[in-house]
Short mmCIF file of C-alpha atoms and ligand atoms in Angstrom, two decimals:
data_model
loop_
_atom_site.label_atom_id
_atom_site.label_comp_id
_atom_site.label_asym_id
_atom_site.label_seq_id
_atom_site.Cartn_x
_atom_site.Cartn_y
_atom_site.Cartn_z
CA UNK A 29 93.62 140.80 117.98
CA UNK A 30 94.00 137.39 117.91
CA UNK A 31 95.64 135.72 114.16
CA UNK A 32 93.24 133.64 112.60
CA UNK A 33 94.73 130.83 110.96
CA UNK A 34 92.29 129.11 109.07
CA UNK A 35 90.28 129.32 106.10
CA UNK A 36 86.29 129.46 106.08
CA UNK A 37 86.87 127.78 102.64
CA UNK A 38 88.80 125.04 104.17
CA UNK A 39 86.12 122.41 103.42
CA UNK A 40 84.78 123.99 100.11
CA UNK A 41 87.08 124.42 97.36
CA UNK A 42 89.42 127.24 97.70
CA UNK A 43 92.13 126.20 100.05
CA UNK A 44 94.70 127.60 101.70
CA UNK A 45 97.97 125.58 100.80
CA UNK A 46 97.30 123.60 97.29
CA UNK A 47 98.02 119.84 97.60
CA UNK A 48 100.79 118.03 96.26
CA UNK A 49 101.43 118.34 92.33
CA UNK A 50 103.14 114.87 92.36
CA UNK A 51 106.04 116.77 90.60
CA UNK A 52 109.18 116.54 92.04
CA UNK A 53 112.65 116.04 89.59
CA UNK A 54 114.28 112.89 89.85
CA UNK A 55 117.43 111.71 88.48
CA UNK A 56 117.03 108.78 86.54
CA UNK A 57 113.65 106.46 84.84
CA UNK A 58 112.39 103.74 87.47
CA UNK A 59 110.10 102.57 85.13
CA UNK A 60 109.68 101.46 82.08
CA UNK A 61 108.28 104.73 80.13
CA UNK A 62 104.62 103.88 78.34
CA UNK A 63 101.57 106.17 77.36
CA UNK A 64 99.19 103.88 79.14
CA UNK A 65 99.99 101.02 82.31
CA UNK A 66 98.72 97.80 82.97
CA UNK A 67 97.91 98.35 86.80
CA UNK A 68 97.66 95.40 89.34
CA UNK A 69 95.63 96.21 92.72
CA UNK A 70 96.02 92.75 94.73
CA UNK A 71 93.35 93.02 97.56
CA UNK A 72 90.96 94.97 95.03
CA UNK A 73 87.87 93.87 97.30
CA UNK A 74 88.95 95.50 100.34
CA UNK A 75 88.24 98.82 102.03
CA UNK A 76 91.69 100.18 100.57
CA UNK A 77 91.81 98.50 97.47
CA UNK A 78 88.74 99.54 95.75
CA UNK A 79 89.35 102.81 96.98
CA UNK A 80 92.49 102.50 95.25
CA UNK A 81 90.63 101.86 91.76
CA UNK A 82 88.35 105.26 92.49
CA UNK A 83 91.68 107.37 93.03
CA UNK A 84 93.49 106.00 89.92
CA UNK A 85 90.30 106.66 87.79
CA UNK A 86 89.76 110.19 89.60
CA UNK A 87 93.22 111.40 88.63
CA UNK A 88 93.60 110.05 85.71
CA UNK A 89 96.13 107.45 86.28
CA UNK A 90 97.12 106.40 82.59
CA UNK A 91 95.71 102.69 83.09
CA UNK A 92 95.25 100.40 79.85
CA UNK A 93 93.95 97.43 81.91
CA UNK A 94 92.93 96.98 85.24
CA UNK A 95 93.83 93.60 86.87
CA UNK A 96 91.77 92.76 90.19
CA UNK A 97 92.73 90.07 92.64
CA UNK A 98 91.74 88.67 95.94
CA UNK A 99 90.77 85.87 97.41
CA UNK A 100 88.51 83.13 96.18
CA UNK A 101 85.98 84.13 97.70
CA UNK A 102 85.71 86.86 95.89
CA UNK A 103 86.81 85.32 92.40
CA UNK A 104 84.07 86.51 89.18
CA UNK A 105 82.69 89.08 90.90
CA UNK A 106 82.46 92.46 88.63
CA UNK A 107 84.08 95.69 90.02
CA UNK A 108 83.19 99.14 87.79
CA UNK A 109 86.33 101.34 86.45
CA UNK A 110 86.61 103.75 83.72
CA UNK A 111 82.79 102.89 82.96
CA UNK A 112 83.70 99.39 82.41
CA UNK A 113 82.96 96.13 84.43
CA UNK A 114 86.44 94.14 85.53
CA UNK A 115 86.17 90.95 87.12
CA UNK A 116 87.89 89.59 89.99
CA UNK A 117 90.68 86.90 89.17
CA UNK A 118 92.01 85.06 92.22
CA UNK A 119 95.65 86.14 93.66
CA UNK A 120 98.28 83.86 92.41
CA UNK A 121 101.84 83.92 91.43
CA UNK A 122 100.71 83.44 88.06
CA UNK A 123 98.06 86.99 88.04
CA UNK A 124 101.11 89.25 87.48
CA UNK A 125 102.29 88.20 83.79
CA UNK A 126 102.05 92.00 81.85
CA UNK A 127 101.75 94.17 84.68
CA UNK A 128 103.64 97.43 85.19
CA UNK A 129 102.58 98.52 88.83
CA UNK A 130 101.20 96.35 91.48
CA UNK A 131 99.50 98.05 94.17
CA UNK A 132 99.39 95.60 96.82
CA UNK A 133 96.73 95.58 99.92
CA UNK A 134 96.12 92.11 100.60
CA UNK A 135 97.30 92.16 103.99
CA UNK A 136 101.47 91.28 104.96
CA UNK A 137 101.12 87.20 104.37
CA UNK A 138 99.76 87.88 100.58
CA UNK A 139 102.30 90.56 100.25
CA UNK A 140 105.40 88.23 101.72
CA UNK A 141 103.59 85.54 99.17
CA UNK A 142 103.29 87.04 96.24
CA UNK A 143 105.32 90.69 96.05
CA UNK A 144 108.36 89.08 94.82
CA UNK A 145 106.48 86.97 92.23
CA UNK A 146 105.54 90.41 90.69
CA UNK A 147 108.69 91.86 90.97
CA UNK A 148 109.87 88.70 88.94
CA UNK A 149 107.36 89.53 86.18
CA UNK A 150 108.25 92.51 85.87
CA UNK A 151 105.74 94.69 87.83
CA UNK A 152 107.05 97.35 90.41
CA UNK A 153 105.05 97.02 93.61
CA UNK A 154 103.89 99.82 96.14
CA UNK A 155 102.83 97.86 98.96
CA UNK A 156 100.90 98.80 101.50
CA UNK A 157 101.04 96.46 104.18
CA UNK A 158 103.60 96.39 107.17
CA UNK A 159 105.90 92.94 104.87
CA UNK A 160 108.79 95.32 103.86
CA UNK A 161 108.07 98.93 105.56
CA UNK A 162 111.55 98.33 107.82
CA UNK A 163 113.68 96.57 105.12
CA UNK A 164 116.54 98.38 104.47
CA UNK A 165 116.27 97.73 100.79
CA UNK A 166 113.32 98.81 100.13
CA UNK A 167 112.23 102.95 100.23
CA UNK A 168 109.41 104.06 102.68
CA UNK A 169 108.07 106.85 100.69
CA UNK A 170 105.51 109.63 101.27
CA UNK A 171 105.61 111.35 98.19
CA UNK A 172 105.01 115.15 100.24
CA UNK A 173 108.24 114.32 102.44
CA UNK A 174 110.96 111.89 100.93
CA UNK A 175 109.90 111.74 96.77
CA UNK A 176 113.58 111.00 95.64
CA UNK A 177 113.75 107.72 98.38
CA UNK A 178 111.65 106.08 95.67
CA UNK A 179 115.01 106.00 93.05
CA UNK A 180 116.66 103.31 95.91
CA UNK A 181 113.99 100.88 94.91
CA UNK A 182 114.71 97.48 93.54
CA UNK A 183 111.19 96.59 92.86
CA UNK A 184 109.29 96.94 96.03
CA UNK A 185 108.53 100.50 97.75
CA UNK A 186 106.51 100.76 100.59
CA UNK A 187 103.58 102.83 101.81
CA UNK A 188 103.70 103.51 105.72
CA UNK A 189 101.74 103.01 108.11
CA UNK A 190 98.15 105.20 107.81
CA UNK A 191 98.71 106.84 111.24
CA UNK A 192 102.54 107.64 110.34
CA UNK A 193 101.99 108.79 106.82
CA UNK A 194 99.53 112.08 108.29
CA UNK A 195 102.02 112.75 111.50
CA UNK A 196 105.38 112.93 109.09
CA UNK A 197 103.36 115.25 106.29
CA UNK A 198 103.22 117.97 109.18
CA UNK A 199 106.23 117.38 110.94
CA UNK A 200 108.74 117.52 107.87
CA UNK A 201 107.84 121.32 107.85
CA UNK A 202 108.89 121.83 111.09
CA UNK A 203 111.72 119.31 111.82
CA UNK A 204 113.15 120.95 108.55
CA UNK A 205 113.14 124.65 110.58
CA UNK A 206 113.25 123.78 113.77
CA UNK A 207 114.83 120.16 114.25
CA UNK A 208 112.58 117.78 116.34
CA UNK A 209 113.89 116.38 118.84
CA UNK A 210 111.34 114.24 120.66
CA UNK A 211 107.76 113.13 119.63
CA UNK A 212 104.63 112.22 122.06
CA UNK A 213 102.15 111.22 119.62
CA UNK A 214 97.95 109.29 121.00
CA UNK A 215 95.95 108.41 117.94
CA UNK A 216 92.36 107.82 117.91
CA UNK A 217 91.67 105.44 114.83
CA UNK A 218 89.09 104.63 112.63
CA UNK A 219 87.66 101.39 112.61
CA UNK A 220 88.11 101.21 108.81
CA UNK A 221 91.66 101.09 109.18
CA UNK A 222 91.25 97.37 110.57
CA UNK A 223 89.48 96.80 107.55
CA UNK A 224 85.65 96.43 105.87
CA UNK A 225 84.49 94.07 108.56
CA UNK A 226 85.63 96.04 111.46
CA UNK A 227 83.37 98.75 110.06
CA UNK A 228 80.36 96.21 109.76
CA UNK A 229 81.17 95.26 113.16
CA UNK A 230 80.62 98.97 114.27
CA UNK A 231 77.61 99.08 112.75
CA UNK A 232 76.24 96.05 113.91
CA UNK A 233 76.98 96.63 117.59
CA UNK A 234 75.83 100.50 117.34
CA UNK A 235 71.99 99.01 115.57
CA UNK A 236 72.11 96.09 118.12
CA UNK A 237 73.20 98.54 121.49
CA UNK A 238 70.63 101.33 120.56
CA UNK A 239 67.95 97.96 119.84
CA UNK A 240 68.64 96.74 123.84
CA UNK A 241 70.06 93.41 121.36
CA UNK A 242 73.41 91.47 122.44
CA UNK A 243 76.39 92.50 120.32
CA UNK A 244 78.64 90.32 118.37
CA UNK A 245 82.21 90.70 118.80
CA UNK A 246 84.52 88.93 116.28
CA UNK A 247 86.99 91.42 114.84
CA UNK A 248 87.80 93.67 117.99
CA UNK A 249 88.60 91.76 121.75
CA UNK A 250 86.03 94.03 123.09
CA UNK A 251 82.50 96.16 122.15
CA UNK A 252 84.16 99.07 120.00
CA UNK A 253 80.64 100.86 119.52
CA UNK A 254 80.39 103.90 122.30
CA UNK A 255 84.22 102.90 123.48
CA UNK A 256 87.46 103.59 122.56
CA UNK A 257 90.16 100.67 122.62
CA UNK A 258 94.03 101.44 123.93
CA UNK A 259 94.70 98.34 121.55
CA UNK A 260 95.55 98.32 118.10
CA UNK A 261 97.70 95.37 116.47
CA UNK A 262 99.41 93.15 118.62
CA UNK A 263 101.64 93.50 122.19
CA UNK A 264 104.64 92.91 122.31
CA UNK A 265 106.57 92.32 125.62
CA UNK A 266 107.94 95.96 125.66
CA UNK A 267 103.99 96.86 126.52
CA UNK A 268 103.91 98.55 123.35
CA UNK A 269 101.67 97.44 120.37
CA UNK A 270 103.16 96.64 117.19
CA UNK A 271 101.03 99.55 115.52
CA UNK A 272 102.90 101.92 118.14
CA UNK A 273 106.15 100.89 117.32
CA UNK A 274 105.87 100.97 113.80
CA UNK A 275 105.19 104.75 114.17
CA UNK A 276 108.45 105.17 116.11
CA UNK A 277 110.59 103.44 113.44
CA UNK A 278 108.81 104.20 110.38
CA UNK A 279 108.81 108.27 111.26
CA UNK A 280 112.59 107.79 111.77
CA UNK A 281 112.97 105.81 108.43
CA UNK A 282 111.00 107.87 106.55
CA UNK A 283 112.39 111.51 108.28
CA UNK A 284 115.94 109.86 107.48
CA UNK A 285 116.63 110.36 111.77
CA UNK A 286 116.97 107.59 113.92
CA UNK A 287 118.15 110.45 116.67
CA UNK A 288 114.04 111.49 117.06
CA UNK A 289 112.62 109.98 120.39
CA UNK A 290 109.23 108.94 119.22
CA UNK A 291 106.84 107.32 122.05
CA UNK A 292 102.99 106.38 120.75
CA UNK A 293 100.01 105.24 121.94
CA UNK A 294 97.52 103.80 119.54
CA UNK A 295 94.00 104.28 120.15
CA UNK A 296 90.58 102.31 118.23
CA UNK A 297 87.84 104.77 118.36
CA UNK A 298 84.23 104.11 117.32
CA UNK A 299 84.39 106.51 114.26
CA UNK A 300 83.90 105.05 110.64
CA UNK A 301 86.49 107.02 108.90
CA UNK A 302 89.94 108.95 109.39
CA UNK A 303 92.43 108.99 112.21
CA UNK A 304 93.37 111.82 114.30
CA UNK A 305 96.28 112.32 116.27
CA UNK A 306 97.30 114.40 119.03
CA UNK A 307 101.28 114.92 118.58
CA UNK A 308 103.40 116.91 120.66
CA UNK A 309 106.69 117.97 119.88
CA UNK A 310 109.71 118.94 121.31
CA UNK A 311 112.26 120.89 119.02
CA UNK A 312 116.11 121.98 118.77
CA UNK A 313 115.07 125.52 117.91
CA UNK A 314 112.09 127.61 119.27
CA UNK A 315 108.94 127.95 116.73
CA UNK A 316 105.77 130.23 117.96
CA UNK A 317 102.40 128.85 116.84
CA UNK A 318 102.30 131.60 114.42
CA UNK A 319 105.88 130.40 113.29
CA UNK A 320 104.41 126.69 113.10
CA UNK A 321 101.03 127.64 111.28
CA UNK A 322 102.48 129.96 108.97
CA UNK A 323 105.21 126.91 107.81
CA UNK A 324 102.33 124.20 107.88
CA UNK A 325 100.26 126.15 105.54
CA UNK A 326 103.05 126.44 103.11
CA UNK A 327 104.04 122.66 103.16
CA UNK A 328 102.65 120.35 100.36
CA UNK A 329 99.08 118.47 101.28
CA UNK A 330 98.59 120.19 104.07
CA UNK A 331 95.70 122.50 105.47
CA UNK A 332 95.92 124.77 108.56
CA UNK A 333 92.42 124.89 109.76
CA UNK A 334 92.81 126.70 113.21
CA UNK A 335 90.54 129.28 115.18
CA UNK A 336 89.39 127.37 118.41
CA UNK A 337 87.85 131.08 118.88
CA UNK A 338 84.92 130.05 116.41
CA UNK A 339 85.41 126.30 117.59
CA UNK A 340 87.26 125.36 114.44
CA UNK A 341 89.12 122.58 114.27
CA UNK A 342 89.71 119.60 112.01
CA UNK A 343 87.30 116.98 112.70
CA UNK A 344 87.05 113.20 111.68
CA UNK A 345 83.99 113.64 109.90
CA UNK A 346 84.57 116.82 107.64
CA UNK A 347 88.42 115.41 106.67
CA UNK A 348 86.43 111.84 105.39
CA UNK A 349 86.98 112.05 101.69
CA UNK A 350 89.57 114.70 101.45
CA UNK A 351 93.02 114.02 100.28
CA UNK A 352 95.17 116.53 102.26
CA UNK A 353 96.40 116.50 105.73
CA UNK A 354 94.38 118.82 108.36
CA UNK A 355 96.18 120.37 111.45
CA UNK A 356 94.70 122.40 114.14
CA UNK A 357 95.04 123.23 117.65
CA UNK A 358 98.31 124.54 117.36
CA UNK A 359 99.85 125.63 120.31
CA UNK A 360 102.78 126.37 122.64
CA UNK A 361 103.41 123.55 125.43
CA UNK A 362 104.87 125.51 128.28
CA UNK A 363 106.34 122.46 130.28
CA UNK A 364 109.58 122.63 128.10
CA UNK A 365 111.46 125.29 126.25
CA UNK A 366 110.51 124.23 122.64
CA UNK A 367 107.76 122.69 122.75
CA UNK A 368 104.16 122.45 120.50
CA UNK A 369 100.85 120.61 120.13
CA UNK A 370 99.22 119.90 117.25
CA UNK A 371 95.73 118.36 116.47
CA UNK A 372 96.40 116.08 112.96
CA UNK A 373 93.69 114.47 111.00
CA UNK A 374 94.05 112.73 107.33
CA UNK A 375 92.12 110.30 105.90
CA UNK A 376 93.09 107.00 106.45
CA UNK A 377 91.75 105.18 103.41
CA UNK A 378 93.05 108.08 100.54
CA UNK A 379 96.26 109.44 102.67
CA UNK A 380 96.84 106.96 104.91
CA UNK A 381 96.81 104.29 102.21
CA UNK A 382 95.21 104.38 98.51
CA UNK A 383 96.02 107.99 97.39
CA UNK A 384 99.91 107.74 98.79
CA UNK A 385 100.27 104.54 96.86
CA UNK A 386 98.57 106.40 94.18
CA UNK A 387 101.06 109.26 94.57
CA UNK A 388 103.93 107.02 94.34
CA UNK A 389 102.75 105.23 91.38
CA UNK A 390 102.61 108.72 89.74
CA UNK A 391 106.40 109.38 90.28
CA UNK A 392 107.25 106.49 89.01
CA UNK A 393 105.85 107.01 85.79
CA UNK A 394 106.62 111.02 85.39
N1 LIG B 402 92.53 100.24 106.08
C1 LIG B 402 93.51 101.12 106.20
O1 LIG B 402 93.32 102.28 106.61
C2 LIG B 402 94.90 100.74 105.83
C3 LIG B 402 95.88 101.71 105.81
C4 LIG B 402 97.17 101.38 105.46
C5 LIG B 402 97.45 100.08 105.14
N2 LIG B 402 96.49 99.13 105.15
C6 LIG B 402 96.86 97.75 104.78
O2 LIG B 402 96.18 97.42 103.59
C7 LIG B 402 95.86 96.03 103.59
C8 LIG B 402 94.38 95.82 103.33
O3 LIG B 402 93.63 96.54 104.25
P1 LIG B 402 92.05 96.75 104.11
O4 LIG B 402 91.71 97.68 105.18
O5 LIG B 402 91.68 97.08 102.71
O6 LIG B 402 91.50 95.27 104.46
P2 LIG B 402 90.14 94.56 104.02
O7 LIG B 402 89.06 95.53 103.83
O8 LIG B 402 89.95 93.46 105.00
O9 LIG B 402 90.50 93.91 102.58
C9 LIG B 402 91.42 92.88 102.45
C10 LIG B 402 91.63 92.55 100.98
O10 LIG B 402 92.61 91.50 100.89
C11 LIG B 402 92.05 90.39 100.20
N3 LIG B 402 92.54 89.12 100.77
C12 LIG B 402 92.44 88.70 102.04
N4 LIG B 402 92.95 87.45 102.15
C13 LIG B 402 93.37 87.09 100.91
C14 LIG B 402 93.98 85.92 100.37
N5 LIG B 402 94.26 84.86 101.12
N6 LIG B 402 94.27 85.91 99.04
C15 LIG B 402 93.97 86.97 98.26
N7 LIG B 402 93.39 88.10 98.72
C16 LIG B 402 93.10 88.16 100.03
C17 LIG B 402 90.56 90.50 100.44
O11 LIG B 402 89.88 89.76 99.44
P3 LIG B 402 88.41 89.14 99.74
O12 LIG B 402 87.45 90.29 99.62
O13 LIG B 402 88.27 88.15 98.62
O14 LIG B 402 88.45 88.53 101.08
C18 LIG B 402 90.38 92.01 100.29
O15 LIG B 402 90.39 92.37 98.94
C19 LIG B 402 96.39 95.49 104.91
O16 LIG B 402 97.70 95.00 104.69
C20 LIG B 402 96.43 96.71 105.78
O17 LIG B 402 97.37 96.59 106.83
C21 LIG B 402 95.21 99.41 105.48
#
């Protein structure tokens, strides 16, 4: 009889590996010890930033005041937290004066811009665009894989990449029994990791399309609604895209192995919410499926969710919302000796971005 590997409660409460406790012992304070934080979320408009205020508020991130930037054009308008109404102050160097964490997701310029002028007022920043992700001073920290990175930080850690962050949650399980070798990773995006407009965009074009209308296209170079796009970020004269290679170096940073041969291909599909990924890997050791599932659904924010016999899988739409890591689809890839498939999907917006810099903020202040 065939193992079945997932859980029927998968997407209801009970679960079958518990998410990440945020506890992890670390050596020394990184932060200035309060009962309550003045919190900073630059970008507090945007698809990741105000899903950054519902994850502090949902965990109970000890916040005395909320300070929300972004751009002018969004200056005075009234954001709700804690059953309060904040307003919206403009992004300056000025905006930091008191705070104690600055979550940053303003996009790389506005982090280049103004990171260090919160670092200089004494905030510590978690950033989550791509400004500092490869500086050598600066930790690249998923709280589930490399907590204690976060003590090397001299003001600014990093959040990775959305796509990166779900791949190295379930790899660090099995590169930590089996050594990984080599990684052949195709992702199939969201459109709201671009941003809020590129999901508007989506919209629009899917209303306009199904209408017999003309479709606008302003964020993506081509119609994203019923296609997928082999395109995300820029290209660089290697042929790769920028998003690809920052999957190859930020794994490597953040699995502390520049010796893993990582090669990615980056993929926009029309689907509002939550990448997937299909990774293969290649390891030093040999690991069954059974081997694989049965580490996976030990490892911290992660659910196995496996029995293609009753077409179960982890889908886009049913991870949306949820905070761990889904894998499924695990099998053995005959064309080498040690070699596996997986099927990964996270959320991009909570994972991939808001609840890791949420995670991090919470080992800081432990
Ligand atoms: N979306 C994801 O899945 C994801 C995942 C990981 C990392 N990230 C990174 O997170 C950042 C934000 O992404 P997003 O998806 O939330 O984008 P978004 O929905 O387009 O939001 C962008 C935010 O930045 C603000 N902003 C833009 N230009 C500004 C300026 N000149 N001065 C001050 N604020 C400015 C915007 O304010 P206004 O509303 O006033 O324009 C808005 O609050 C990017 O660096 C992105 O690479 C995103």
């Amino acid at each position: 009889m065939q193992d079945v590997w997932y859980s029927t409660s998968a997407f209801n409460p009970v679960i079958l590996s518990l998410p990440f406790s945020g506890k992890v012992k670390l050596e020394f304070e990184m932060i200035k010890k309060k009962g309550k934080y003045v919190v900073a979320i630059a970008g507090a408009t945007g698809a990741v930033g105000r899903e950054m205020a519902e994850i502090l508020e949902e965990r109970g991130f000890p916040v005395s005041e909320l300070v929300l930037l972004a751009s002018e054009r969004s200056e005075g308008e009234r954001l709700d937290f804690q059953g309060k109404k904040w307003t919206v102050k403009r992004l300056t160097k000025d905006a930091f004066a008191g705070v104690d964490i600055a979550l940053f997701s303003a996009g790389g310029q506005r982090s280049l811009e103004f990171a260090p002028a919160a670092v200089k007022a004494g905030a510590v920043v978690i950033d989550n665009s791509s400004a500092f992700r490869m500086d050598p001073k600066v930790p690249l920290v998923v709280p589930e894989v490399n907590p204690k990175a976060i003590t090397r930080h001299n003001g600014i850690i990093a959040n990775p990449n959305c796509s990166t962050i779900g791949m190295v949650v379930a790899l660090k399980p099995l590169h930590d029994a089996a050594s990984i070798k080599r990684i052949v990773v195709t992702t199939f995006q969201s459109v709201s990791g671009t941003g809020k407009k590129a999901m508007d965009e989506l919209a629009g074009q899917t209303v306009a399309l199904l209408n017999f209308k003309d479709i606008e296209t302003d964020v993506y170079p081509h119609q994203i609604a019923f296609n997928c796009l082999p395109h995300i970020d820029s290209f660089l004269e290697s042929g790769y895209t920028k998003e690809e290679m920052k999957m190859v170096n930020e794994t490597r940073k953040i699995l502390e192995d520049d010796s893993i041969r990582v090669t990615a291909t980056a993929v926009r599909v029309p689907v509002f919410r939550c990448h997937a990924e299909s990774v293969n890997i290649e390891t030093g050791k040999h690991l069954s499926p059974n081997e694989a599932r049965a580490l996976l659904s030990k490892a911290p924010g992660m659910i196995v969710y496996d029995d293609p016999a009753k077409d179960l899988y982890p889908l886009q739409i049913d991870v949306a919302g949820k905070d761990e890591v889904y894998v499924g689809r695990v099998r053995q890839d005959d064309t080498v000796p040690n070699g596996l498939n997986l099927w990964v999907v996270s959320d991009n917006l909570r994972k991939g971005a808001a609840l890791n810099a949420v995670q991090i903020a919470e080992l800081l202040i432990q």
